[in-house]
Amino acid sequence: MRFSSRMSGVRRSYIREILKVTQNPEVISFAGGLPSPDHFPAQAFAKAASEVLTDCGPQALQYSITEGHPPLREFISRRYKETWGLDIPMEQILITTGSQQGLDLMAKVMLDVGDEVLIERPGYLGAIQAFSLMGAQFLTADLVPGGVNLDQLAQRLRERPKIFYAVPSFQNPSGATYDADTRREVARLIEESDTILLEDNPYGELRFKGEDVPPIRAFMGSDKAALMGSFSKIASPGMRIGWIAAGPDLFHALVTAKQASDLHTSIFAQRVLHRFLETNDLDAHIAVIRKAYGERRDLMVEVIKREFPAEVRCTEPEGGMFLWGELPKGVSAEEVFAKAIERKVAFVPGLPFYVDGTDNAFRLNFSNSTPERIEEGITRLGACLKEVLARHASTASGCQCDAGAPLEI
Ligand code: PMP
């Protein structure tokens, strides 16, 4: 095939490849970034779908406008106001086919081949893939306790990357969250720079410990910041509905790119989702998800403390769906993965979340496993880790950390 040059060097999603292995029901998988289907409001969606078809008839099945279903855009605008006092008029909200499309559109409208994008280290691999397709070069700023390394961020911004892409709440893959001071400082640094902030916030509402913090966008104007959100983790990922909020110039560019991409996000899905939101209590629904994920996270942390060797350090996230582990330097997560598959347990090795080849880390998803499978799967994984570390005994004993100390990023 005479593929375009932009396809060379872009890997297929590693996770989607791993998901093939995990189709086997005997495999306990902590790999996929899947929300728990126990909390998909299937009955409520059935009712909403039926009402939409009865009330709107064929109109619900017609082509529609690119910007998105106005009442849904209004709902999102109102929610920003009610939750954070944040003024984002509906005219600045573009409905996208999942927030993943927001990443694709941003890459298309902002990047020429060779342009630089600043990302967190580790960073969300779906963003790495979307930016790579447009020929991006990457700069990175490390995640540290409290958020991102601000000195590094300031230094990298001096290199004038086009975009700083950040997931400041319960980041995928690390579970890390920026505190309010860090957010304020990031906003200030961006305002002073030539770089646009692309803030991706699909997990922000899934906090089960600590205090909620506003998006970075709350500390700055709309000129230098685009803010993405998604219904995937709070209602249903299969509906494929997200959004990107941006100031007028960027908004119009994004609309043009979206016209070429898919004309508009499914109007039927938008109407059904909006009917669901109008006739159900979203906050009550999110409270149920938060509670369930909090319990699963607590159990996973507890079993990790009991079963993992002390040299393996893991984050203890306050929300979201993931925790992140680091192996002693020199021990590859891919080696652990091969062992784990033999024992029918899966996770995602860290390699695809780095643009520099780092491979001694891994991601565990806790939202999509029952307590029994968490208990069993983490115990199996603990045995694999002990086996692999025993083989690397000399390296493993070089760990400088306190035994059992959490990894704070
Ligand atoms: N951004 C981040 C950080 C994610 O973790 C995900 C989902 N894995 C997405 C964007 C895409 O989500 P969706 O397209 O379902 O809104």
Short mmCIF file of C-alpha atoms and ligand atoms in Angstrom, two decimals:
data_model
loop_
_atom_site.label_atom_id
_atom_site.label_comp_id
_atom_site.label_asym_id
_atom_site.label_seq_id
_atom_site.Cartn_x
_atom_site.Cartn_y
_atom_site.Cartn_z
CA MET A 1 0.00 0.00 0.00
CA ARG A 2 1.19 3.53 -0.72
CA PHE A 3 0.48 4.86 2.78
CA SER A 4 1.05 8.51 3.58
CA SER A 5 4.32 9.37 5.26
CA ARG A 6 2.39 10.46 8.36
CA MET A 7 1.55 6.80 9.02
CA SER A 8 5.20 5.81 9.36
CA GLY A 9 6.35 5.61 12.93
CA VAL A 10 2.85 5.84 14.45
CA ARG A 11 2.20 2.72 16.46
CA ARG A 12 -1.18 1.04 16.71
CA SER A 13 -2.66 1.56 20.14
CA TYR A 14 -0.76 -0.79 22.38
CA ILE A 15 -3.74 -1.09 24.67
CA ARG A 16 -6.12 -2.06 21.88
CA GLU A 17 -3.61 -4.81 21.00
CA ILE A 18 -3.46 -5.98 24.62
CA LEU A 19 -7.24 -5.99 24.82
CA LYS A 20 -7.22 -8.81 22.26
CA VAL A 21 -5.32 -11.05 24.72
CA THR A 22 -7.70 -10.10 27.48
CA GLN A 23 -10.81 -11.20 25.56
CA ASN A 24 -10.20 -14.60 27.16
CA PRO A 25 -12.57 -14.58 30.18
CA GLU A 26 -10.04 -16.52 32.28
CA VAL A 27 -7.65 -13.57 32.10
CA ILE A 28 -8.13 -11.06 34.92
CA SER A 29 -7.49 -7.79 33.17
CA PHE A 30 -6.43 -4.53 34.75
CA ALA A 31 -5.37 -3.39 31.27
CA GLY A 32 -8.29 -1.62 29.56
CA GLY A 33 -9.31 1.86 30.62
CA LEU A 34 -12.88 0.68 30.89
CA PRO A 35 -15.47 2.25 33.14
CA SER A 36 -17.57 -0.26 35.06
CA PRO A 37 -20.55 -1.47 32.98
CA ASP A 38 -22.38 -2.10 36.30
CA HIS A 39 -22.98 1.65 36.31
CA PHE A 40 -24.14 2.22 32.75
CA PRO A 41 -27.71 3.53 33.00
CA ALA A 42 -29.08 1.12 30.39
CA GLN A 43 -32.73 1.27 31.49
CA ALA A 44 -32.72 5.06 31.65
CA PHE A 45 -31.15 5.22 28.18
CA ALA A 46 -33.78 2.81 26.81
CA LYS A 47 -36.51 5.13 28.09
CA ALA A 48 -34.74 8.25 26.80
CA ALA A 49 -34.20 6.68 23.35
CA SER A 50 -37.83 5.69 23.07
CA GLU A 51 -39.01 9.18 24.14
CA VAL A 52 -36.68 10.87 21.66
CA LEU A 53 -38.00 8.75 18.78
CA THR A 54 -41.60 9.28 19.82
CA ASP A 55 -41.29 13.03 20.45
CA CYS A 56 -38.90 14.06 17.67
CA GLY A 57 -39.69 11.35 15.11
CA PRO A 58 -37.57 11.45 11.93
CA GLN A 59 -35.90 14.69 13.06
CA ALA A 60 -33.90 12.63 15.54
CA LEU A 61 -32.50 10.63 12.62
CA GLN A 62 -31.72 13.51 10.25
CA TYR A 63 -28.35 15.16 9.58
CA SER A 64 -27.62 17.97 12.00
CA ILE A 65 -25.30 20.91 12.67
CA THR A 66 -21.58 20.48 13.27
CA GLU A 67 -21.43 22.50 16.51
CA GLY A 68 -23.70 20.04 18.32
CA HIS A 69 -27.24 19.82 19.76
CA PRO A 70 -27.85 23.28 21.30
CA PRO A 71 -29.65 22.06 24.46
CA LEU A 72 -26.75 19.70 25.20
CA ARG A 73 -24.26 22.54 24.75
CA GLU A 74 -26.40 24.66 27.09
CA PHE A 75 -26.42 21.88 29.68
CA ILE A 76 -22.61 21.72 29.65
CA SER A 77 -22.30 25.51 29.86
CA ARG A 78 -24.72 25.63 32.82
CA ARG A 79 -22.88 22.86 34.61
CA TYR A 80 -19.55 24.74 34.42
CA LYS A 81 -21.31 27.77 35.90
CA GLU A 82 -23.05 25.84 38.67
CA THR A 83 -20.02 23.71 39.61
CA TRP A 84 -17.17 26.22 39.30
CA GLY A 85 -18.76 29.60 38.64
CA LEU A 86 -16.99 29.30 35.30
CA ASP A 87 -18.44 31.31 32.39
CA ILE A 88 -18.16 29.25 29.24
CA PRO A 89 -20.96 30.29 26.89
CA MET A 90 -22.57 27.52 24.86
CA GLU A 91 -21.30 29.25 21.68
CA GLN A 92 -17.78 28.21 22.74
CA ILE A 93 -18.68 24.54 23.26
CA LEU A 94 -18.25 22.13 20.36
CA ILE A 95 -19.70 18.64 20.80
CA THR A 96 -17.21 16.01 19.68
CA THR A 97 -17.34 12.29 19.03
CA GLY A 98 -15.70 11.50 22.36
CA SER A 99 -12.98 13.76 23.70
CA GLN A 100 -10.58 11.66 21.64
CA GLN A 101 -11.91 13.53 18.62
CA GLY A 102 -11.02 16.80 20.36
CA LEU A 103 -7.40 15.62 20.42
CA ASP A 104 -7.50 14.71 16.74
CA LEU A 105 -9.07 18.04 15.76
CA MET A 106 -6.61 20.03 17.88
CA ALA A 107 -3.72 18.18 16.25
CA LYS A 108 -5.15 18.93 12.80
CA VAL A 109 -5.79 22.63 13.34
CA MET A 110 -2.62 23.42 15.30
CA LEU A 111 0.23 21.26 14.07
CA ASP A 112 2.51 21.25 11.07
CA VAL A 113 4.98 18.39 10.68
CA GLY A 114 7.82 18.87 13.15
CA ASP A 115 5.91 21.24 15.46
CA GLU A 116 6.49 20.68 19.15
CA VAL A 117 3.89 19.57 21.67
CA LEU A 118 4.64 19.57 25.38
CA ILE A 119 3.14 16.64 27.27
CA GLU A 120 3.27 15.25 30.77
CA ARG A 121 5.72 12.45 31.54
CA PRO A 122 4.20 9.86 31.60
CA GLY A 123 1.43 11.01 29.24
CA TYR A 124 -1.87 9.78 27.81
CA LEU A 125 -1.05 7.47 24.92
CA GLY A 126 -4.21 8.38 22.94
CA ALA A 127 -2.90 11.94 22.80
CA ILE A 128 0.60 10.80 21.86
CA GLN A 129 -0.98 8.84 19.00
CA ALA A 130 -3.18 11.75 17.80
CA PHE A 131 -0.30 14.25 17.88
CA SER A 132 2.16 11.78 16.30
CA LEU A 133 -0.17 11.32 13.33
CA MET A 134 0.20 15.01 12.55
CA GLY A 135 3.98 14.73 12.75
CA ALA A 136 4.47 16.27 16.22
CA GLN A 137 7.76 16.30 18.08
CA PHE A 138 7.42 15.93 21.83
CA LEU A 139 8.81 17.84 24.79
CA THR A 140 8.00 16.52 28.25
CA ALA A 141 7.55 17.83 31.79
CA ASP A 142 7.67 15.30 34.64
CA LEU A 143 4.75 14.63 36.93
CA VAL A 144 5.79 15.23 40.54
CA PRO A 145 3.96 15.41 43.88
CA GLY A 146 1.30 18.16 43.54
CA GLY A 147 1.18 18.06 39.76
CA VAL A 148 3.69 18.90 37.07
CA ASN A 149 7.30 19.99 37.60
CA LEU A 150 6.85 23.77 37.28
CA ASP A 151 10.52 24.62 36.71
CA GLN A 152 10.66 22.14 33.88
CA LEU A 153 7.36 23.45 32.52
CA ALA A 154 8.64 27.04 32.53
CA GLN A 155 11.85 25.94 30.82
CA ARG A 156 10.05 23.92 28.12
CA LEU A 157 7.59 26.77 27.45
CA ARG A 158 10.57 28.94 26.54
CA GLU A 159 11.06 26.57 23.58
CA ARG A 160 7.61 27.75 22.36
CA PRO A 161 5.80 24.45 21.82
CA LYS A 162 2.44 25.01 20.09
CA ILE A 163 0.44 23.10 22.72
CA PHE A 164 0.85 22.04 26.34
CA TYR A 165 -1.42 19.01 26.75
CA ALA A 166 -2.36 18.26 30.37
CA VAL A 167 -4.70 15.90 32.21
CA PRO A 168 -4.63 17.62 35.61
CA SER A 169 -7.18 15.44 37.41
CA PHE A 170 -6.59 11.73 38.04
CA GLN A 171 -4.41 11.51 35.00
CA ASN A 172 -4.32 8.60 32.64
CA PRO A 173 -2.03 6.72 33.20
CA SER A 174 -0.66 7.82 36.60
CA GLY A 175 -3.76 8.83 38.61
CA ALA A 176 -1.86 12.04 39.48
CA THR A 177 -3.71 15.31 40.24
CA TYR A 178 -2.45 18.89 40.21
CA ASP A 179 -3.19 20.84 43.39
CA ALA A 180 -4.83 24.30 43.21
CA ASP A 181 -1.53 26.23 43.55
CA THR A 182 0.04 24.27 40.73
CA ARG A 183 -3.01 24.93 38.53
CA ARG A 184 -2.81 28.66 39.23
CA GLU A 185 0.89 28.68 38.37
CA VAL A 186 0.38 26.64 35.18
CA ALA A 187 -2.28 29.18 34.12
CA ARG A 188 0.14 32.06 34.78
CA LEU A 189 2.99 30.42 32.88
CA ILE A 190 0.73 29.69 29.90
CA GLU A 191 -0.63 33.26 29.83
CA GLU A 192 2.98 34.50 29.62
CA SER A 193 3.96 32.03 26.91
CA ASP A 194 3.34 31.48 23.20
CA THR A 195 1.72 28.14 23.93
CA ILE A 196 -1.93 27.07 24.13
CA LEU A 197 -3.06 24.90 27.02
CA LEU A 198 -5.10 21.86 26.00
CA GLU A 199 -6.70 20.69 29.24
CA ASP A 200 -8.29 17.26 29.11
CA ASN A 201 -10.63 16.51 31.98
CA PRO A 202 -12.52 13.23 31.52
CA TYR A 203 -12.00 12.07 35.13
CA GLY A 204 -12.37 15.29 37.15
CA GLU A 205 -15.80 14.38 38.55
CA LEU A 206 -14.66 10.96 39.73
CA ARG A 207 -13.09 12.06 43.00
CA PHE A 208 -13.53 9.76 45.98
CA LYS A 209 -11.04 11.35 48.41
CA GLY A 210 -9.94 14.91 49.17
CA GLU A 211 -11.26 18.24 47.93
CA ASP A 212 -12.48 19.00 44.40
CA VAL A 213 -10.28 21.46 42.50
CA PRO A 214 -11.42 23.61 39.56
CA PRO A 215 -10.00 23.13 36.07
CA ILE A 216 -6.89 25.16 35.16
CA ARG A 217 -9.17 27.06 32.75
CA ALA A 218 -10.87 28.58 35.83
CA PHE A 219 -7.62 30.47 36.56
CA MET A 220 -7.26 31.97 33.08
CA GLY A 221 -9.12 33.38 30.07
CA SER A 222 -10.31 31.49 27.01
CA ASP A 223 -7.71 32.92 24.58
CA LYS A 224 -4.89 30.60 25.56
CA ALA A 225 -6.85 27.57 26.80
CA ALA A 226 -9.01 24.84 25.34
CA LEU A 227 -10.86 22.60 27.80
CA MET A 228 -12.12 19.15 26.90
CA GLY A 229 -14.70 17.08 28.72
CA SER A 230 -16.50 13.80 28.16
CA PHE A 231 -19.60 11.86 29.12
CA SER A 232 -17.67 8.59 28.70
CA LYS A 233 -16.75 8.13 32.36
CA ILE A 234 -19.88 9.64 33.94
CA ALA A 235 -22.60 8.20 31.67
CA SER A 236 -21.47 5.92 28.82
CA PRO A 237 -18.33 5.64 26.68
CA GLY A 238 -20.24 3.87 23.89
CA MET A 239 -22.36 6.97 23.26
CA ARG A 240 -19.14 8.66 22.07
CA ILE A 241 -19.98 12.14 23.27
CA GLY A 242 -17.46 14.65 24.52
CA TRP A 243 -16.78 18.33 23.99
CA ILE A 244 -14.11 20.94 23.55
CA ALA A 245 -14.55 24.50 24.83
CA ALA A 246 -12.45 27.12 23.07
CA GLY A 247 -12.32 30.86 22.34
CA PRO A 248 -13.88 32.07 19.05
CA ASP A 249 -10.85 31.77 16.69
CA LEU A 250 -9.92 28.28 17.78
CA PHE A 251 -13.58 27.26 17.94
CA HIS A 252 -14.12 28.14 14.28
CA ALA A 253 -11.02 26.29 13.17
CA LEU A 254 -12.16 23.22 15.11
CA VAL A 255 -15.62 23.36 13.51
CA THR A 256 -14.05 23.45 10.04
CA ALA A 257 -11.85 20.44 10.86
CA LYS A 258 -14.81 18.57 12.31
CA GLN A 259 -16.89 19.18 9.17
CA ALA A 260 -14.21 17.39 7.16
CA SER A 261 -13.92 14.65 9.76
CA ASP A 262 -17.50 13.52 10.47
CA LEU A 263 -19.93 16.38 9.67
CA HIS A 264 -21.32 16.12 13.20
CA THR A 265 -21.50 13.81 16.20
CA SER A 266 -24.49 11.43 16.06
CA ILE A 267 -27.53 13.62 16.66
CA PHE A 268 -29.52 10.64 17.85
CA ALA A 269 -26.91 9.92 20.54
CA GLN A 270 -26.81 13.60 21.53
CA ARG A 271 -30.59 13.83 21.84
CA VAL A 272 -30.80 10.58 23.84
CA LEU A 273 -28.02 11.71 26.16
CA HIS A 274 -29.65 15.10 26.62
CA ARG A 275 -33.03 13.50 27.40
CA PHE A 276 -31.27 11.25 29.93
CA LEU A 277 -29.63 14.29 31.55
CA GLU A 278 -32.91 16.19 31.68
CA THR A 279 -34.87 13.38 33.29
CA ASN A 280 -32.27 11.91 35.68
CA ASP A 281 -30.09 13.23 38.47
CA LEU A 282 -26.56 13.17 37.02
CA ASP A 283 -24.94 14.12 40.33
CA ALA A 284 -26.67 11.23 42.12
CA HIS A 285 -25.49 8.89 39.35
CA ILE A 286 -21.91 10.17 39.64
CA ALA A 287 -22.05 9.74 43.43
CA VAL A 288 -22.78 6.03 42.95
CA ILE A 289 -19.84 5.66 40.55
CA ARG A 290 -17.50 7.55 42.88
CA LYS A 291 -18.42 5.29 45.79
CA ALA A 292 -17.93 2.07 43.82
CA TYR A 293 -14.60 3.18 42.32
CA GLY A 294 -13.39 4.41 45.70
CA GLU A 295 -14.05 0.99 47.21
CA ARG A 296 -12.28 -0.78 44.34
CA ARG A 297 -9.31 1.57 44.59
CA ASP A 298 -9.06 1.05 48.38
CA LEU A 299 -9.11 -2.71 47.93
CA MET A 300 -6.50 -2.63 45.15
CA VAL A 301 -4.17 -0.46 47.28
CA GLU A 302 -4.66 -2.77 50.26
CA VAL A 303 -3.89 -5.95 48.30
CA ILE A 304 -0.91 -4.28 46.60
CA LYS A 305 0.53 -3.41 50.04
CA ARG A 306 0.11 -7.01 51.11
CA GLU A 307 1.22 -8.81 47.94
CA PHE A 308 3.68 -6.64 45.96
CA PRO A 309 7.38 -6.60 46.81
CA ALA A 310 8.29 -3.37 48.63
CA GLU A 311 10.57 -2.23 45.78
CA VAL A 312 7.54 -1.85 43.53
CA ARG A 313 5.98 1.53 44.34
CA CYS A 314 2.47 2.51 43.38
CA THR A 315 0.44 5.72 43.39
CA GLU A 316 -2.60 5.98 45.64
CA PRO A 317 -4.93 8.14 43.53
CA GLU A 318 -7.76 10.20 45.00
CA GLY A 319 -10.05 9.60 42.03
CA GLY A 320 -10.32 8.35 38.48
CA MET A 321 -9.76 4.82 37.25
CA PHE A 322 -6.02 4.12 37.34
CA LEU A 323 -3.05 3.61 39.53
CA TRP A 324 0.53 3.58 38.39
CA GLY A 325 3.42 1.42 39.49
CA GLU A 326 7.16 1.82 39.15
CA LEU A 327 9.64 -1.04 39.10
CA PRO A 328 13.24 -0.69 40.16
CA LYS A 329 15.36 0.76 37.34
CA GLY A 330 16.52 -1.90 34.91
CA VAL A 331 13.45 -4.09 35.37
CA SER A 332 11.18 -3.98 32.35
CA ALA A 333 7.41 -4.07 32.78
CA GLU A 334 7.25 -6.02 29.52
CA GLU A 335 9.12 -8.86 31.20
CA VAL A 336 6.56 -8.82 34.03
CA PHE A 337 3.77 -8.67 31.45
CA ALA A 338 4.97 -11.87 29.73
CA LYS A 339 4.96 -13.65 33.11
CA ALA A 340 1.59 -12.18 34.01
CA ILE A 341 -0.08 -13.44 30.83
CA GLU A 342 1.15 -16.97 31.67
CA ARG A 343 -0.68 -16.58 35.00
CA LYS A 344 -3.71 -15.09 33.28
CA VAL A 345 -3.54 -11.58 34.61
CA ALA A 346 -3.01 -8.47 32.47
CA PHE A 347 -2.02 -4.81 32.85
CA VAL A 348 -0.51 -2.20 30.55
CA PRO A 349 3.29 -1.89 30.51
CA GLY A 350 4.33 1.76 30.75
CA LEU A 351 6.34 2.02 27.53
CA PRO A 352 3.60 3.55 25.31
CA PHE A 353 3.00 6.35 27.84
CA TYR A 354 6.56 7.62 27.38
CA VAL A 355 8.15 9.18 24.33
CA ASP A 356 11.67 8.38 25.61
CA GLY A 357 11.57 4.57 25.86
CA THR A 358 11.18 4.34 29.66
CA ASP A 359 9.89 0.86 30.39
CA ASN A 360 10.03 0.25 34.14
CA ALA A 361 6.46 1.32 34.93
CA PHE A 362 2.95 -0.02 34.48
CA ARG A 363 -0.71 1.00 34.67
CA LEU A 364 -3.47 -0.80 36.56
CA ASN A 365 -7.17 -0.08 36.04
CA PHE A 366 -9.37 -0.63 39.07
CA SER A 367 -12.79 0.56 37.85
CA ASN A 368 -13.69 -2.45 35.76
CA SER A 369 -12.94 -5.37 38.12
CA THR A 370 -15.07 -6.90 40.84
CA PRO A 371 -13.57 -7.04 44.36
CA GLU A 372 -13.01 -10.81 43.97
CA ARG A 373 -11.06 -10.33 40.74
CA ILE A 374 -9.02 -7.48 42.25
CA GLU A 375 -8.07 -9.71 45.20
CA GLU A 376 -7.17 -12.67 42.97
CA GLY A 377 -5.57 -10.71 40.11
CA ILE A 378 -3.34 -8.51 42.29
CA THR A 379 -2.25 -11.59 44.26
CA ARG A 380 -1.25 -13.31 40.99
CA LEU A 381 0.54 -10.17 39.84
CA GLY A 382 2.38 -9.96 43.16
CA ALA A 383 3.70 -13.48 42.60
CA CYS A 384 4.91 -12.55 39.08
CA LEU A 385 6.64 -9.43 40.40
CA LYS A 386 8.42 -11.40 43.13
CA GLU A 387 9.61 -13.92 40.55
CA VAL A 388 10.91 -11.29 38.13
CA LEU A 389 12.57 -9.21 40.89
CA ALA A 390 14.23 -12.31 42.31
CA ARG A 391 15.82 -12.82 38.91
CA HIS A 392 17.04 -9.21 38.95
CA ALA A 393 18.04 -9.45 42.63
CA SER A 394 21.09 -7.20 42.34
CA THR A 395 19.17 -4.34 40.68
CA ALA A 396 16.14 -4.69 42.87
CA SER A 397 18.10 -4.35 46.08
CA GLY A 398 19.34 -0.98 44.76
CA CYS A 399 15.95 0.66 45.45
CA GLN A 400 16.39 3.87 47.49
CA CYS A 401 12.80 4.14 48.73
CA ASP A 402 11.19 3.34 52.07
CA ALA A 403 9.61 -0.08 51.97
CA GLY A 404 5.95 0.25 51.08
CA ALA A 405 6.07 4.05 50.60
CA PRO A 406 3.53 5.17 48.02
CA LEU A 407 4.72 6.64 44.77
CA GLU A 408 3.75 10.31 44.91
CA ILE A 409 3.18 11.69 41.48
N1 PMP B 1 -8.43 11.67 27.32
C1 PMP B 1 -8.03 10.85 28.29
C2 PMP B 1 -7.02 11.33 29.28
C3 PMP B 1 -8.55 9.55 28.37
O1 PMP B 1 -8.12 8.73 29.36
C4 PMP B 1 -9.50 9.13 27.44
C5 PMP B 1 -10.11 7.74 27.48
N2 PMP B 1 -9.26 6.71 27.64
C6 PMP B 1 -9.88 10.03 26.43
C7 PMP B 1 -9.35 11.30 26.41
C8 PMP B 1 -10.88 9.66 25.38
O2 PMP B 1 -12.14 9.51 25.93
P1 PMP B 1 -13.50 9.64 25.11
O3 PMP B 1 -13.14 9.80 23.66
O4 PMP B 1 -14.24 8.39 25.37
O5 PMP B 1 -14.18 10.85 25.65
#
